[in-house]
Tab-separated table of C-alpha atoms in Angstrom:
chain	number	residue	atom	x	y	z
A	1	UNK	CA	-46.285	-26.999	21.057
A	2	UNK	CA	-44.041	-30.061	21.387
A	3	UNK	CA	-41.497	-30.774	18.689
A	4	UNK	CA	-42.669	-33.812	16.810
A	5	UNK	CA	-40.647	-36.759	15.498
A	6	UNK	CA	-39.341	-36.356	11.973
A	7	UNK	CA	-41.398	-37.994	9.280
A	8	UNK	CA	-40.036	-41.063	7.464
A	9	UNK	CA	-39.424	-39.247	4.192
A	10	UNK	CA	-37.513	-36.475	5.942
A	11	UNK	CA	-35.372	-38.994	7.820
A	12	UNK	CA	-34.629	-40.840	4.593
A	13	UNK	CA	-33.626	-37.626	2.878
A	14	UNK	CA	-31.270	-36.722	5.700
A	15	UNK	CA	-29.687	-40.175	5.701
A	16	UNK	CA	-29.263	-40.006	1.948
A	17	UNK	CA	-27.261	-36.802	2.273
A	18	UNK	CA	-25.004	-38.345	4.900
A	19	UNK	CA	-24.375	-41.492	2.873
A	20	UNK	CA	-23.514	-39.570	-0.271
A	21	UNK	CA	-20.865	-37.643	1.659
A	22	UNK	CA	-19.024	-40.819	2.712
A	23	UNK	CA	-15.619	-41.202	1.150
A	24	UNK	CA	-15.178	-37.488	0.362
A	25	UNK	CA	-12.217	-35.401	1.454
A	26	UNK	CA	-12.129	-33.036	4.424
A	27	UNK	CA	-13.800	-30.235	2.474
A	28	UNK	CA	-16.570	-32.526	1.255
A	29	UNK	CA	-17.156	-33.804	4.787
A	30	UNK	CA	-17.359	-30.257	6.160
A	31	UNK	CA	-19.786	-29.205	3.443
A	32	UNK	CA	-21.924	-32.288	4.094
A	33	UNK	CA	-21.967	-31.569	7.837
A	34	UNK	CA	-23.051	-27.981	7.204
A	35	UNK	CA	-25.768	-29.205	4.847
A	36	UNK	CA	-27.004	-31.737	7.409
A	37	UNK	CA	-27.099	-29.050	10.102
A	38	UNK	CA	-29.120	-26.753	7.856
A	39	UNK	CA	-31.533	-29.561	6.988
A	40	UNK	CA	-31.943	-30.423	10.685
A	41	UNK	CA	-32.810	-26.801	11.497
A	42	UNK	CA	-35.359	-26.803	8.674
A	43	UNK	CA	-36.907	-30.077	9.860
A	44	UNK	CA	-37.260	-28.792	13.423
A	45	UNK	CA	-38.874	-25.572	12.179
A	46	UNK	CA	-41.319	-27.487	9.982
A	47	UNK	CA	-42.189	-29.844	12.845
A	48	UNK	CA	-42.761	-26.923	15.207
A	49	UNK	CA	-45.216	-25.412	12.714
A	50	UNK	CA	-47.245	-28.641	12.512
A	51	UNK	CA	-50.177	-29.329	14.810
A	52	UNK	CA	-50.441	-33.027	15.641
A	53	UNK	CA	-53.838	-34.453	16.597
A	54	UNK	CA	-54.614	-37.991	17.789
A	55	UNK	CA	-57.967	-39.762	17.952
A	56	UNK	CA	-57.927	-42.885	20.097
A	57	UNK	CA	-60.087	-45.458	21.835
A	58	UNK	CA	-59.660	-49.043	23.008
A	59	UNK	CA	-60.295	-50.975	19.792
A	60	UNK	CA	-59.682	-48.262	17.183
A	61	UNK	CA	-62.557	-49.851	15.282
A	62	UNK	CA	-65.383	-47.332	15.526
A	63	UNK	CA	-65.436	-43.850	17.009
A	64	UNK	CA	-61.756	-43.038	16.574
A	65	UNK	CA	-61.834	-44.272	12.978
A	66	UNK	CA	-64.816	-42.056	12.167
A	67	UNK	CA	-63.161	-39.084	13.852
A	68	UNK	CA	-59.936	-39.668	11.937
A	69	UNK	CA	-61.730	-39.875	8.593
A	70	UNK	CA	-63.712	-36.698	9.227
A	71	UNK	CA	-60.551	-34.920	10.405
A	72	UNK	CA	-58.665	-35.938	7.261
A	73	UNK	CA	-61.521	-34.661	5.128
A	74	UNK	CA	-61.707	-31.365	7.022
A	75	UNK	CA	-57.947	-30.897	6.881
A	76	UNK	CA	-57.961	-31.365	3.117
A	77	UNK	CA	-61.008	-29.129	2.650
A	78	UNK	CA	-59.310	-26.328	4.547
A	79	UNK	CA	-55.993	-26.779	2.735
A	80	UNK	CA	-54.127	-27.656	5.933
A	81	UNK	CA	-52.357	-30.803	4.746
A	82	UNK	CA	-48.946	-29.307	5.568
A	83	UNK	CA	-50.076	-27.842	8.889
A	84	UNK	CA	-52.080	-30.604	10.584
A	85	UNK	CA	-50.918	-34.192	11.130
A	86	UNK	CA	-53.521	-36.758	12.181
A	87	UNK	CA	-52.829	-40.055	13.952
A	88	UNK	CA	-55.139	-42.697	15.351
A	89	UNK	CA	-54.921	-45.936	17.295
A	90	UNK	CA	-56.183	-48.018	20.170
A	91	UNK	CA	-54.836	-49.507	23.367
A	92	UNK	CA	-56.089	-52.971	22.347
A	93	UNK	CA	-56.824	-52.723	18.616
A	94	UNK	CA	-59.400	-54.934	16.929
A	95	UNK	CA	-58.807	-56.921	13.762
A	96	UNK	CA	-61.086	-54.746	11.640
A	97	UNK	CA	-63.349	-51.707	11.686
A	98	UNK	CA	-66.920	-52.464	12.817
A	99	UNK	CA	-69.159	-53.338	9.858
A	100	UNK	CA	-71.893	-50.928	10.947
A	101	UNK	CA	-69.349	-48.112	11.100
A	102	UNK	CA	-68.090	-48.917	7.608
A	103	UNK	CA	-71.686	-48.910	6.348
A	104	UNK	CA	-72.761	-45.572	7.818
A	105	UNK	CA	-69.534	-43.871	6.751
A	106	UNK	CA	-70.094	-45.080	3.196
A	107	UNK	CA	-73.343	-43.092	3.299
A	108	UNK	CA	-71.295	-39.897	3.638
A	109	UNK	CA	-68.781	-40.920	0.961
A	110	UNK	CA	-66.070	-42.122	3.333
A	111	UNK	CA	-64.617	-45.584	2.729
A	112	UNK	CA	-63.276	-47.272	5.865
A	113	UNK	CA	-63.355	-50.810	4.469
A	114	UNK	CA	-59.592	-50.951	3.938
A	115	UNK	CA	-58.604	-49.334	7.214
A	116	UNK	CA	-56.929	-51.500	9.822
A	117	UNK	CA	-57.039	-50.708	13.554
A	118	UNK	CA	-53.591	-50.142	15.022
A	119	UNK	CA	-51.990	-49.780	18.422
A	120	UNK	CA	-51.007	-46.330	19.621
A	121	UNK	CA	-48.230	-45.774	22.140
A	122	UNK	CA	-47.732	-43.309	24.967
A	123	UNK	CA	-44.682	-42.002	23.101
A	124	UNK	CA	-46.862	-41.149	20.097
A	125	UNK	CA	-49.394	-39.414	22.304
A	126	UNK	CA	-46.694	-37.364	24.026
A	127	UNK	CA	-45.694	-35.998	20.627
A	128	UNK	CA	-49.215	-34.676	19.981
A	129	UNK	CA	-50.694	-31.267	20.654
A	130	UNK	CA	-54.244	-32.595	21.025
A	131	UNK	CA	-55.486	-36.056	22.008
A	132	UNK	CA	-59.193	-36.854	21.759
A	133	UNK	CA	-60.301	-39.978	23.613
A	134	UNK	CA	-63.721	-41.412	22.933
A	135	UNK	CA	-65.107	-41.934	26.426
A	136	UNK	CA	-64.060	-45.498	27.103
A	137	UNK	CA	-61.410	-45.013	29.811
A	138	UNK	CA	-58.704	-45.772	27.281
A	139	UNK	CA	-55.943	-43.761	28.829
A	140	UNK	CA	-54.611	-42.824	32.219
A	141	UNK	CA	-53.630	-39.322	31.175
A	142	UNK	CA	-51.092	-39.319	33.990
A	143	UNK	CA	-49.024	-41.677	31.849
A	144	UNK	CA	-48.327	-38.769	29.521
A	145	UNK	CA	-46.413	-37.057	32.302
A	146	UNK	CA	-47.340	-33.953	34.242
A	147	UNK	CA	-45.063	-31.797	32.095
A	148	UNK	CA	-46.369	-33.098	28.756
A	149	UNK	CA	-47.652	-30.239	26.615
A	150	UNK	CA	-50.678	-32.200	25.414
A	151	UNK	CA	-54.300	-31.056	25.424
A	152	UNK	CA	-56.241	-34.246	26.270
A	153	UNK	CA	-60.008	-34.216	25.763
A	154	UNK	CA	-62.532	-36.949	26.430
A	155	UNK	CA	-65.455	-36.759	24.019
A	156	UNK	CA	-67.479	-39.278	26.066
A	157	UNK	CA	-69.108	-40.900	23.043
A	158	UNK	CA	-71.154	-44.118	23.193
A	159	UNK	CA	-69.603	-47.219	21.645
A	160	UNK	CA	-71.233	-47.965	18.255
A	161	UNK	CA	-70.410	-51.675	18.485
A	162	UNK	CA	-73.638	-53.673	18.609
A	163	UNK	CA	-75.859	-50.623	18.061
A	164	UNK	CA	-78.471	-50.436	15.305
A	165	UNK	CA	-77.667	-48.350	12.235
A	166	UNK	CA	-79.789	-45.373	13.280
A	167	UNK	CA	-77.890	-45.110	16.559
A	168	UNK	CA	-74.552	-45.445	14.777
A	169	UNK	CA	-75.615	-42.643	12.430
A	170	UNK	CA	-76.337	-40.428	15.440
A	171	UNK	CA	-72.867	-41.146	16.800
A	172	UNK	CA	-71.393	-40.402	13.376
A	173	UNK	CA	-73.071	-36.992	13.241
A	174	UNK	CA	-71.960	-36.177	16.776
A	175	UNK	CA	-68.376	-36.981	15.832
A	176	UNK	CA	-68.577	-34.928	12.627
A	177	UNK	CA	-69.720	-31.905	14.616
A	178	UNK	CA	-66.973	-32.294	17.194
A	179	UNK	CA	-64.312	-32.573	14.495
A	180	UNK	CA	-65.656	-29.449	12.800
A	181	UNK	CA	-65.505	-27.543	16.096
A	182	UNK	CA	-61.967	-28.783	16.724
A	183	UNK	CA	-60.768	-27.527	13.349
A	184	UNK	CA	-62.347	-24.131	13.919
A	185	UNK	CA	-60.341	-23.973	17.133
A	186	UNK	CA	-57.149	-25.088	15.374
A	187	UNK	CA	-57.571	-22.417	12.707
A	188	UNK	CA	-58.160	-19.759	15.368
A	189	UNK	CA	-54.968	-20.898	17.111
A	190	UNK	CA	-52.996	-20.748	13.861
A	191	UNK	CA	-54.337	-17.276	13.090
A	192	UNK	CA	-53.425	-16.068	16.580
A	193	UNK	CA	-49.912	-17.514	16.314
A	194	UNK	CA	-49.446	-15.967	12.877
A	195	UNK	CA	-49.653	-12.535	14.483
A	196	UNK	CA	-47.580	-13.367	17.557
A	197	UNK	CA	-43.983	-12.056	17.261
A	198	UNK	CA	-42.900	-14.627	19.862
A	199	UNK	CA	-43.937	-17.425	17.511
A	200	UNK	CA	-41.024	-18.382	15.170
A	201	UNK	CA	-43.535	-19.003	12.363
A	202	UNK	CA	-45.013	-15.514	12.681
A	203	UNK	CA	-44.271	-13.119	9.796
A	204	UNK	CA	-43.644	-10.450	12.464
A	205	UNK	CA	-41.024	-12.553	14.290
A	206	UNK	CA	-38.032	-11.000	12.499
A	207	UNK	CA	-39.223	-7.509	13.290
A	208	UNK	CA	-39.648	-8.242	16.996
């Protein structure tokens, strides 16, 4: 899996350590440098253990928002908050999530009313392990680079915009099923890696 960018809180913590070392003597500077190096190693290990998944479409106002919400719910249900990072966005984001999408997601106890579509960049996508596009020709996957270690999948879902509520509900259920299948696959991958001595996160790695 690709090594992912450090999270904001981790970056802040690292910077805080560096700042607090300013003005110390040679010994203090050396100790601070050793501490920073240890923290960097820990950050890289944590990032390597995290699976990063992106859900994207053009407007980030319908399908990708539903997929993201279901993925967040499934991640929490499975207790994978520290193992799976979820991102979403669009190539040309809308101003708001489609009203029909907000309505049908409310029916399954998911509130999308306060969510705002956002732009997603190629750099973000390159940092992911899995990218699910929604079937709207949102991405020339070649832009990710031939050597990018990214599993790109097109779910080929119909656009809910302008559809009646029954049709949007059908799309919602299709997305929920696909997200469930994806998480089963992610868990299988984690379980397989947990027993692989070549995987640094494997409990058998030290014995290999």
